[in-house]
CSV table of C-alpha atoms and ligand atoms in Angstrom, one decimal:
chain,number,residue,atom,x,y,z
A,1,UNK,CA,36.1,49.7,-111.1
A,2,UNK,CA,34.3,46.4,-111.1
A,3,UNK,CA,31.5,47.9,-113.3
A,4,UNK,CA,34.1,49.2,-115.7
A,5,UNK,CA,35.8,45.9,-116.1
A,6,UNK,CA,32.5,44.2,-116.6
A,7,UNK,CA,31.5,46.8,-119.3
A,8,UNK,CA,34.8,46.3,-121.1
A,9,UNK,CA,34.4,42.5,-120.9
A,10,UNK,CA,30.9,43.0,-122.4
A,11,UNK,CA,32.3,45.2,-125.2
A,12,UNK,CA,35.0,42.6,-125.9
A,13,UNK,CA,32.6,39.8,-126.2
A,14,UNK,CA,30.3,41.9,-128.3
A,15,UNK,CA,33.2,42.7,-130.6
A,16,UNK,CA,34.2,39.1,-130.8
A,17,UNK,CA,30.6,38.2,-131.7
A,18,UNK,CA,30.5,40.8,-134.4
A,19,UNK,CA,34.0,39.9,-135.7
A,20,UNK,CA,34.1,37.6,-138.8
A,21,UNK,CA,37.1,35.4,-139.1
A,22,UNK,CA,38.2,34.9,-142.7
A,23,UNK,CA,40.5,32.3,-144.3
A,24,UNK,CA,41.7,32.6,-147.9
A,25,UNK,CA,42.9,30.0,-150.3
A,26,UNK,CA,45.0,31.8,-152.9
A,27,UNK,CA,45.7,35.0,-151.0
A,28,UNK,CA,48.5,36.1,-153.4
A,29,UNK,CA,46.2,36.2,-156.5
A,30,UNK,CA,43.9,38.8,-158.0
A,31,UNK,CA,40.8,37.8,-155.9
A,32,UNK,CA,43.0,37.0,-152.8
A,33,UNK,CA,44.7,40.4,-152.7
A,34,UNK,CA,41.4,42.2,-153.3
A,35,UNK,CA,39.9,40.3,-150.4
A,36,UNK,CA,42.7,41.5,-148.3
A,37,UNK,CA,42.1,45.1,-149.4
A,38,UNK,CA,38.6,44.7,-148.0
A,39,UNK,CA,39.8,43.2,-144.8
A,40,UNK,CA,42.3,46.0,-144.4
A,41,UNK,CA,39.5,48.6,-144.5
A,42,UNK,CA,37.0,46.8,-142.3
A,43,UNK,CA,37.5,46.5,-138.5
A,44,UNK,CA,35.0,43.7,-138.1
A,45,UNK,CA,36.9,41.3,-140.5
A,46,UNK,CA,39.9,39.4,-139.2
A,47,UNK,CA,42.2,37.3,-141.3
A,48,UNK,CA,43.1,34.0,-139.6
A,49,UNK,CA,44.6,31.8,-142.4
A,50,UNK,CA,46.1,32.2,-145.9
A,51,UNK,CA,47.5,30.0,-148.6
A,52,UNK,CA,49.6,30.7,-151.7
A,53,UNK,CA,51.2,28.8,-154.5
A,54,UNK,CA,54.8,30.1,-154.9
A,55,UNK,CA,54.8,33.9,-154.4
A,56,UNK,CA,56.5,33.7,-151.0
A,57,UNK,CA,57.6,37.4,-150.9
A,58,UNK,CA,54.0,38.6,-151.1
A,59,UNK,CA,52.9,35.9,-148.6
A,60,UNK,CA,55.6,37.0,-146.2
A,61,UNK,CA,54.3,40.6,-146.5
A,62,UNK,CA,50.8,39.4,-145.8
A,63,UNK,CA,51.9,37.4,-142.7
A,64,UNK,CA,53.8,40.5,-141.4
A,65,UNK,CA,50.8,42.7,-141.9
A,66,UNK,CA,47.9,40.5,-140.8
A,67,UNK,CA,49.4,38.0,-138.4
A,68,UNK,CA,47.4,35.0,-139.4
A,69,UNK,CA,47.4,31.8,-137.3
A,70,UNK,CA,48.3,29.6,-140.2
A,71,UNK,CA,49.9,30.2,-143.6
A,72,UNK,CA,50.3,27.6,-146.3
A,73,UNK,CA,52.6,27.6,-149.4
A,74,UNK,CA,52.8,24.8,-151.9
A,75,UNK,CA,56.4,23.5,-151.6
A,76,UNK,CA,58.1,22.5,-148.4
A,77,UNK,CA,61.3,24.3,-149.5
A,78,UNK,CA,59.3,27.6,-149.6
A,79,UNK,CA,57.7,26.8,-146.3
A,80,UNK,CA,61.1,26.3,-144.7
A,81,UNK,CA,62.3,29.6,-146.1
A,82,UNK,CA,59.3,31.4,-144.8
A,83,UNK,CA,59.6,30.0,-141.3
A,84,UNK,CA,63.0,31.6,-141.1
A,85,UNK,CA,62.0,34.9,-142.6
A,86,UNK,CA,58.9,35.5,-140.4
A,87,UNK,CA,60.2,34.0,-137.2
A,88,UNK,CA,61.3,37.4,-135.8
A,89,UNK,CA,58.0,39.2,-136.2
A,90,UNK,CA,55.2,36.6,-136.2
A,91,UNK,CA,56.6,33.5,-134.4
A,92,UNK,CA,53.0,32.5,-133.6
A,93,UNK,CA,52.1,31.8,-137.3
A,94,UNK,CA,52.4,28.2,-138.3
A,95,UNK,CA,53.8,27.7,-141.8
A,96,UNK,CA,52.6,24.6,-143.5
A,97,UNK,CA,52.9,23.2,-147.0
A,98,UNK,CA,51.3,21.0,-149.7
A,99,UNK,CA,47.8,19.8,-149.9
A,100,UNK,CA,47.9,19.1,-146.1
A,101,UNK,CA,48.7,22.8,-145.6
A,102,UNK,CA,45.8,23.9,-147.9
A,103,UNK,CA,43.5,21.6,-145.9
A,104,UNK,CA,44.6,23.1,-142.7
A,105,UNK,CA,43.9,26.6,-143.9
A,106,UNK,CA,40.5,25.5,-145.3
A,107,UNK,CA,39.4,23.9,-142.0
A,108,UNK,CA,41.1,26.1,-139.3
A,109,UNK,CA,38.9,26.1,-136.2
A,110,UNK,CA,38.9,29.9,-135.9
A,111,UNK,CA,37.4,30.7,-139.3
A,112,UNK,CA,33.8,31.5,-140.1
A,113,UNK,CA,34.2,31.8,-143.9
A,114,UNK,CA,36.7,30.5,-146.4
A,115,UNK,CA,37.3,32.5,-149.6
A,116,UNK,CA,38.3,30.1,-152.3
A,117,UNK,CA,40.5,32.3,-154.5
A,118,UNK,CA,42.8,29.6,-155.7
A,119,UNK,CA,42.8,28.8,-159.4
A,120,UNK,CA,41.9,25.4,-160.8
A,121,UNK,CA,40.8,21.9,-159.7
A,122,UNK,CA,43.4,22.0,-156.9
A,123,UNK,CA,40.6,23.7,-154.9
A,124,UNK,CA,38.3,20.6,-154.9
A,125,UNK,CA,39.6,18.8,-151.8
A,126,UNK,CA,40.1,21.9,-149.6
A,127,UNK,CA,36.6,23.2,-150.5
A,128,UNK,CA,35.0,19.9,-149.6
A,129,UNK,CA,37.0,19.7,-146.4
A,130,UNK,CA,35.9,23.3,-145.4
A,131,UNK,CA,32.2,22.4,-146.0
A,132,UNK,CA,32.7,19.2,-143.9
A,133,UNK,CA,34.1,21.4,-141.2
A,134,UNK,CA,31.0,23.7,-141.3
A,135,UNK,CA,32.6,26.7,-142.9
A,136,UNK,CA,30.7,29.1,-145.2
A,137,UNK,CA,32.3,29.4,-148.6
A,138,UNK,CA,32.8,32.6,-150.6
A,139,UNK,CA,33.4,30.8,-153.9
A,140,UNK,CA,35.6,32.4,-156.5
A,141,UNK,CA,37.3,29.1,-157.6
A,142,UNK,CA,34.7,28.1,-160.3
A,143,UNK,CA,36.7,25.2,-161.6
A,144,UNK,CA,35.8,23.3,-158.3
A,145,UNK,CA,32.1,23.8,-158.8
A,146,UNK,CA,32.3,23.0,-162.6
A,147,UNK,CA,33.9,19.6,-161.8
A,148,UNK,CA,32.4,18.7,-158.5
A,149,UNK,CA,29.2,20.7,-158.3
A,150,UNK,CA,27.1,17.7,-157.6
A,151,UNK,CA,29.2,16.8,-154.6
A,152,UNK,CA,29.7,20.3,-153.2
A,153,UNK,CA,26.1,21.5,-153.4
A,154,UNK,CA,24.6,18.5,-151.8
A,155,UNK,CA,27.2,18.4,-149.1
A,156,UNK,CA,26.7,22.1,-148.4
A,157,UNK,CA,22.9,21.5,-148.0
A,158,UNK,CA,23.6,18.5,-145.7
A,159,UNK,CA,26.0,20.6,-143.5
A,160,UNK,CA,23.8,23.7,-143.6
A,161,UNK,CA,26.7,25.7,-145.1
A,162,UNK,CA,26.2,28.7,-147.4
A,163,UNK,CA,27.9,28.8,-150.8
A,164,UNK,CA,28.2,32.5,-151.5
A,165,UNK,CA,29.2,33.3,-155.1
A,166,UNK,CA,32.1,35.7,-155.6
A,167,UNK,CA,32.1,35.5,-159.4
A,168,UNK,CA,30.5,38.8,-160.4
A,169,UNK,CA,27.8,37.4,-162.6
A,170,UNK,CA,26.7,34.8,-160.0
A,171,UNK,CA,26.8,37.4,-157.3
A,172,UNK,CA,24.6,39.6,-159.5
A,173,UNK,CA,22.1,36.7,-159.9
A,174,UNK,CA,22.3,36.0,-156.2
A,175,UNK,CA,21.5,39.6,-155.4
A,176,UNK,CA,18.6,39.7,-157.9
A,177,UNK,CA,17.1,36.6,-156.2
A,178,UNK,CA,17.1,38.2,-152.8
A,179,UNK,CA,13.6,38.5,-151.4
A,180,UNK,CA,12.2,36.3,-154.2
A,181,UNK,CA,12.2,33.0,-152.4
A,182,UNK,CA,9.3,30.9,-153.6
A,183,UNK,CA,9.1,32.8,-156.9
A,184,UNK,CA,10.0,30.7,-159.9
A,185,UNK,CA,12.9,31.7,-162.1
A,186,UNK,CA,12.2,31.5,-165.9
A,187,UNK,CA,15.8,32.0,-166.9
A,188,UNK,CA,19.1,33.4,-165.9
A,189,UNK,CA,20.7,36.0,-168.2
A,190,UNK,CA,24.4,35.6,-167.8
A,191,UNK,CA,26.2,38.6,-169.2
A,192,UNK,CA,29.6,38.4,-170.9
A,193,UNK,CA,31.9,41.2,-172.0
A,194,UNK,CA,32.9,39.2,-175.0
A,195,UNK,CA,36.5,39.6,-174.2
A,196,UNK,CA,39.2,41.2,-176.3
A,197,UNK,CA,38.2,39.4,-179.5
A,198,UNK,CA,34.5,40.2,-179.6
A,199,UNK,CA,33.4,40.6,-183.2
A,200,UNK,CA,36.4,38.7,-184.6
A,201,UNK,CA,36.0,35.8,-187.0
A,202,UNK,CA,37.5,32.3,-186.6
A,203,UNK,CA,40.1,33.3,-189.2
A,204,UNK,CA,41.1,36.4,-187.1
A,205,UNK,CA,41.6,34.1,-184.1
A,206,UNK,CA,44.4,32.3,-186.0
A,207,UNK,CA,46.6,35.3,-185.6
A,208,UNK,CA,46.0,35.8,-181.9
A,209,UNK,CA,49.2,36.2,-179.8
A,210,UNK,CA,49.6,35.7,-176.0
A,211,UNK,CA,49.9,39.5,-175.5
A,212,UNK,CA,46.7,40.2,-177.4
A,213,UNK,CA,44.8,37.5,-175.4
A,214,UNK,CA,46.1,38.8,-172.1
A,215,UNK,CA,44.7,42.3,-172.8
A,216,UNK,CA,41.1,42.2,-171.4
A,217,UNK,CA,39.1,45.4,-172.2
A,218,UNK,CA,37.3,45.8,-168.8
A,219,UNK,CA,38.6,43.5,-166.1
A,220,UNK,CA,42.1,43.1,-164.5
A,221,UNK,CA,42.3,39.4,-163.4
A,222,UNK,CA,44.7,36.5,-163.0
A,223,UNK,CA,46.3,35.1,-166.3
A,224,UNK,CA,44.3,31.9,-166.5
A,225,UNK,CA,40.9,33.5,-166.3
A,226,UNK,CA,42.0,36.3,-168.6
A,227,UNK,CA,42.7,33.7,-171.3
A,228,UNK,CA,39.4,31.9,-170.5
A,229,UNK,CA,37.7,35.3,-171.1
A,230,UNK,CA,39.4,35.6,-174.4
A,231,UNK,CA,38.3,32.1,-175.5
A,232,UNK,CA,34.9,32.6,-173.8
A,233,UNK,CA,35.5,29.2,-172.1
A,234,UNK,CA,35.1,31.3,-168.9
A,235,UNK,CA,31.5,32.0,-169.8
A,236,UNK,CA,31.0,28.3,-170.5
A,237,UNK,CA,32.5,27.4,-167.0
A,238,UNK,CA,30.1,30.1,-165.6
A,239,UNK,CA,27.1,28.5,-167.2
A,240,UNK,CA,28.0,25.2,-165.4
A,241,UNK,CA,28.7,27.2,-162.2
A,242,UNK,CA,25.3,28.8,-162.5
A,243,UNK,CA,23.5,25.5,-163.0
A,244,UNK,CA,24.9,24.2,-159.7
A,245,UNK,CA,24.6,27.4,-157.7
A,246,UNK,CA,21.0,28.2,-158.7
A,247,UNK,CA,19.6,24.7,-159.5
A,248,UNK,CA,18.4,25.5,-163.0
A,249,UNK,CA,18.5,23.5,-166.3
A,250,UNK,CA,21.3,24.6,-168.7
A,251,UNK,CA,18.5,25.5,-171.2
A,252,UNK,CA,17.4,28.1,-168.6
A,253,UNK,CA,20.7,29.9,-168.8
A,254,UNK,CA,21.2,32.4,-171.6
A,255,UNK,CA,24.5,34.1,-172.3
A,256,UNK,CA,24.1,37.7,-173.4
A,257,UNK,CA,27.1,39.8,-174.5
A,258,UNK,CA,27.1,43.1,-172.6
A,259,UNK,CA,30.3,44.8,-173.9
A,260,UNK,CA,30.5,47.6,-171.2
A,261,UNK,CA,30.5,45.1,-168.3
A,262,UNK,CA,27.9,47.3,-166.4
A,263,UNK,CA,25.0,44.9,-166.2
A,264,UNK,CA,26.6,42.0,-164.2
A,265,UNK,CA,23.7,39.6,-164.9
A,266,UNK,CA,20.0,39.3,-164.8
A,267,UNK,CA,17.1,37.1,-163.6
A,268,UNK,CA,13.9,36.7,-165.5
A,269,UNK,CA,11.0,35.5,-163.3
A,270,UNK,CA,7.9,33.6,-164.6
A,271,UNK,CA,5.8,36.7,-164.8
A,272,UNK,CA,8.3,38.2,-167.3
A,273,UNK,CA,9.9,40.7,-164.8
A,274,UNK,CA,13.6,41.0,-165.3
A,275,UNK,CA,15.8,42.0,-162.3
A,276,UNK,CA,19.4,43.2,-163.0
A,277,UNK,CA,22.4,44.2,-160.9
A,278,UNK,CA,24.5,47.0,-162.3
A,279,UNK,CA,27.7,48.6,-161.2
A,280,UNK,CA,31.2,49.5,-162.3
A,281,UNK,CA,33.4,46.5,-163.0
A,282,UNK,CA,35.0,46.0,-159.6
A,283,UNK,CA,35.4,42.6,-158.0
A,284,UNK,CA,35.6,44.1,-154.6
A,285,UNK,CA,31.8,44.5,-154.5
A,286,UNK,CA,30.9,40.8,-155.0
A,287,UNK,CA,33.8,39.7,-152.7
A,288,UNK,CA,32.5,42.1,-150.0
A,289,UNK,CA,28.9,41.0,-150.6
A,290,UNK,CA,29.9,37.4,-149.9
A,291,UNK,CA,31.8,38.4,-146.8
A,292,UNK,CA,28.9,40.3,-145.3
A,293,UNK,CA,25.9,38.6,-146.8
A,294,UNK,CA,23.0,39.5,-146.2
A,295,UNK,CA,24.3,42.9,-145.1
A,296,UNK,CA,25.5,45.6,-147.4
A,297,UNK,CA,28.3,47.9,-146.0
A,298,UNK,CA,30.1,50.9,-147.4
A,299,UNK,CA,32.6,50.2,-150.2
A,300,UNK,CA,34.7,53.1,-151.6
A,301,UNK,CA,35.2,53.2,-155.3
A,302,UNK,CA,33.9,54.6,-158.5
A,303,UNK,CA,30.1,54.7,-158.8
A,304,UNK,CA,28.0,54.5,-162.0
A,305,UNK,CA,27.3,57.9,-163.3
A,306,UNK,CA,24.1,57.7,-165.4
A,307,UNK,CA,24.5,61.2,-166.7
A,308,UNK,CA,27.8,60.2,-168.3
A,309,UNK,CA,26.8,56.7,-169.4
A,310,UNK,CA,26.5,56.8,-173.1
A,311,UNK,CA,25.2,53.3,-173.8
A,312,UNK,CA,24.4,49.9,-172.4
A,313,UNK,CA,24.2,47.5,-175.3
A,314,UNK,CA,23.5,43.8,-175.7
A,315,UNK,CA,24.4,41.2,-178.4
A,316,UNK,CA,24.1,37.5,-179.0
A,317,UNK,CA,27.3,35.5,-178.4
A,318,UNK,CA,29.0,34.1,-181.5
A,319,UNK,CA,29.0,30.3,-180.6
A,320,UNK,CA,30.6,29.3,-183.9
A,321,UNK,CA,33.7,31.5,-183.4
A,322,UNK,CA,33.9,31.0,-179.7
A,323,UNK,CA,33.2,27.3,-179.7
A,324,UNK,CA,34.4,26.7,-176.1
A,325,UNK,CA,31.1,28.2,-174.9
A,326,UNK,CA,29.2,25.7,-177.0
A,327,UNK,CA,31.3,22.9,-175.7
A,328,UNK,CA,30.4,23.9,-172.1
A,329,UNK,CA,26.7,23.6,-172.9
A,330,UNK,CA,27.4,20.2,-174.4
A,331,UNK,CA,29.5,19.1,-171.4
A,332,UNK,CA,26.8,20.0,-168.8
A,333,UNK,CA,24.0,18.4,-170.9
A,334,UNK,CA,26.1,15.2,-171.0
A,335,UNK,CA,26.9,15.6,-167.3
A,336,UNK,CA,28.8,13.1,-165.1
A,337,UNK,CA,32.6,13.5,-165.7
A,338,UNK,CA,32.2,15.5,-169.0
A,339,UNK,CA,32.5,18.9,-167.3
A,340,UNK,CA,35.7,17.7,-165.7
A,341,UNK,CA,37.0,16.8,-169.1
A,342,UNK,CA,36.2,20.2,-170.5
A,343,UNK,CA,37.7,21.9,-167.5
A,344,UNK,CA,40.9,19.8,-167.2
A,345,UNK,CA,41.6,20.0,-170.9
A,346,UNK,CA,41.1,23.8,-170.8
A,347,UNK,CA,43.4,24.1,-167.7
A,348,UNK,CA,46.2,22.2,-169.4
A,349,UNK,CA,45.7,24.0,-172.8
A,350,UNK,CA,45.7,27.4,-171.2
A,351,UNK,CA,48.9,26.6,-169.3
A,352,UNK,CA,50.5,25.6,-172.6
A,353,UNK,CA,49.2,28.7,-174.4
A,354,UNK,CA,50.7,30.8,-171.6
A,355,UNK,CA,54.0,29.0,-172.1
A,356,UNK,CA,53.7,29.8,-175.9
A,357,UNK,CA,53.6,26.1,-176.7
A,358,UNK,CA,50.3,26.1,-178.6
A,359,UNK,CA,48.2,28.5,-180.6
A,360,UNK,CA,45.0,30.2,-179.3
A,361,UNK,CA,42.8,28.0,-181.4
A,362,UNK,CA,44.5,24.8,-180.2
A,363,UNK,CA,42.9,25.5,-176.8
A,364,UNK,CA,39.5,24.6,-178.4
A,365,UNK,CA,41.1,21.7,-180.4
A,366,UNK,CA,42.4,20.1,-177.2
A,367,UNK,CA,39.1,20.4,-175.4
A,368,UNK,CA,37.2,18.9,-178.4
A,369,UNK,CA,39.6,16.0,-178.7
A,370,UNK,CA,39.3,15.0,-175.1
A,371,UNK,CA,35.5,15.4,-175.0
A,372,UNK,CA,35.2,13.2,-178.2
A,373,UNK,CA,37.3,10.5,-176.7
A,374,UNK,CA,36.0,10.4,-173.2
A,375,UNK,CA,33.8,7.6,-171.8
A,376,UNK,CA,31.5,9.4,-169.4
A,377,UNK,CA,31.5,8.3,-165.7
A,378,UNK,CA,28.0,9.1,-164.3
A,379,UNK,CA,27.9,10.9,-160.9
A,380,UNK,CA,31.7,10.7,-160.4
A,381,UNK,CA,33.3,10.6,-156.9
A,382,UNK,CA,36.2,13.0,-156.0
A,383,UNK,CA,38.7,10.2,-156.8
A,384,UNK,CA,37.0,9.6,-160.2
A,385,UNK,CA,37.0,13.3,-160.9
A,386,UNK,CA,40.8,13.4,-160.2
A,387,UNK,CA,41.3,10.2,-162.2
A,388,UNK,CA,39.5,11.9,-165.1
A,389,UNK,CA,41.8,14.9,-164.8
A,390,UNK,CA,44.7,12.5,-165.0
A,391,UNK,CA,43.2,10.8,-168.0
A,392,UNK,CA,42.8,14.2,-169.8
A,393,UNK,CA,46.4,15.1,-169.1
A,394,UNK,CA,47.7,11.8,-170.4
A,395,UNK,CA,45.6,12.0,-173.5
A,396,UNK,CA,46.9,15.4,-174.3
A,397,UNK,CA,50.5,14.5,-173.5
A,398,UNK,CA,50.2,11.4,-175.8
A,399,UNK,CA,48.7,13.3,-178.8
A,400,UNK,CA,50.2,16.8,-178.6
A,401,UNK,CA,53.9,16.8,-178.8
A,402,UNK,CA,54.2,20.6,-178.6
B,1,NDP,P1,45.4,34.3,-159.8
B,1,NDP,O1,46.2,33.5,-160.8
B,1,NDP,O2,45.5,35.8,-159.8
B,1,NDP,O3,45.6,33.7,-158.3
B,1,NDP,C1,45.6,32.3,-158.1
B,1,NDP,C2,46.0,32.1,-156.6
B,1,NDP,O4,46.1,30.6,-156.5
B,1,NDP,C3,47.3,32.6,-156.2
B,1,NDP,O5,47.3,33.0,-154.9
B,1,NDP,C4,48.2,31.4,-156.5
B,1,NDP,O6,49.4,31.5,-155.7
B,1,NDP,C5,47.4,30.3,-156.0
B,1,NDP,N1,47.8,29.0,-156.6
B,1,NDP,C6,47.9,28.8,-158.0
B,1,NDP,N2,48.3,27.5,-158.2
B,1,NDP,C7,48.3,26.9,-156.9
B,1,NDP,C8,48.7,25.6,-156.5
B,1,NDP,N3,49.0,24.7,-157.3
B,1,NDP,N4,48.6,25.4,-155.1
B,1,NDP,C9,48.3,26.4,-154.3
B,1,NDP,N5,48.0,27.6,-154.7
B,1,NDP,C10,48.0,27.9,-156.0
B,1,NDP,O7,43.8,33.9,-160.1
B,1,NDP,P2,42.5,34.8,-159.9
B,1,NDP,O8,42.6,35.5,-158.5
B,1,NDP,O9,42.3,35.6,-161.1
B,1,NDP,O10,41.4,33.7,-159.9
B,1,NDP,C11,41.2,32.8,-158.8
B,1,NDP,C12,39.9,32.1,-159.0
B,1,NDP,O11,38.8,33.0,-159.0
B,1,NDP,C13,39.8,31.4,-160.4
B,1,NDP,O12,39.1,30.2,-160.2
B,1,NDP,C14,39.0,32.3,-161.2
B,1,NDP,O13,38.3,31.7,-162.3
B,1,NDP,C15,38.1,33.0,-160.2
B,1,NDP,N6,37.6,34.3,-160.6
B,1,NDP,C16,38.5,35.3,-160.7
B,1,NDP,C17,38.1,36.6,-161.0
B,1,NDP,C18,39.1,37.7,-161.1
B,1,NDP,O14,38.7,38.9,-161.3
B,1,NDP,N7,40.4,37.5,-161.0
B,1,NDP,C19,36.7,36.9,-161.3
B,1,NDP,C20,35.8,35.8,-161.1
B,1,NDP,C21,36.3,34.5,-160.7
B,1,NDP,P3,50.8,32.1,-156.2
B,1,NDP,O15,50.5,33.3,-157.0
B,1,NDP,O16,51.5,32.4,-154.9
B,1,NDP,O17,51.6,31.1,-157.0
B,2,MG,MG1,32.7,36.1,-164.0
């Protein structure tokens, strides 16, 4: 009897040791729900905390299914509603709100890793807080790295925390670099689908409607990144993201259009060898890779069938038509607060485009105007980054009456 109890105690502690506790910022979004699909299938992943913006019906369903310790929602009204609605089944779940709530999710003592699947610069403070608390980060929220990469990467080094890319291109590069430590990278080849308007001229883009821009040929994603893919600003943000993640110069990052979205990115080493990671377009692979790194575990889903694959093609990006990509190279070369200007102007412009207040091409115009007028702050602090965001919003509000 005693022996049995001791054996079961051993098994329990072994299971606890093998269990990875996961917190998610943005659990109701595209990346957030796909992360939960993985957790649902894997017995050694355990969800301990979630945060959402305003989709409280989905958040409620997540709380009922996964019984997290903490759940955050943006407004206190929604939090109060949720407290009442989940009290019967999950009374142990603390429902919190606002930035304080996001910070609590990001730093919860029980978690091993935080998946940052929130959209936009709102992720900066919670990501930094999580790193301070020693949490590994599965980073999807690229806007945070674009604006505060200099702070985040050095803090992560200081705290011994891993920043594991979730973005498919960066995960591909990360996978290609495995086992290559000490070998010098010549360049990163960041692939891009080219979005729904690949091959179109600037004149064609004048006619673009919201519905056309929301129709991505290969990927199903949240609305903001879908528009970013259509403008190719997404690829620009990813160039900046790659610079911070892999510590390379912008001139070492080449964007290559790969319309079938099968080659997720490549690394060229100094001997000329090029390593690539291929797969079907499915975000669950990079999410799961970040959750289990360095281990690979079974993931169900469609496999590449090379007997059916008719072509894998490559093209040069059209920087004149998709000027947002060019602006991103310019922003990262300038450095300091300029990437924040690019990102914040884009966030506001995309929100306005989604509300049908501006045209597709005005997204580029807003970014250009803010970049032209900005006085760069070198090495900005978090407060200066947020003040720059505020300046961008005021500048656009003052000039764009739409
Ligand atoms: P979604 O729009 O689908 O989801 C965003 C999530 O953030 C939702 O849970 C939303 O909550 C929450 N949220 C939005 N605003 C706030 C706010 N003010 N406060 C708190 N929470 C908020 O986005 P995606 O999942 O598509 O993208 C998330 C991040 O991952 C982005 O940075 C994107 O660039 C990146 N990424 C996404 C990919 C994809 O395939 N989707 C691929 C690679 C990177 P709610 O819905 O409840 O309001
Ligand atoms: Mg990507």
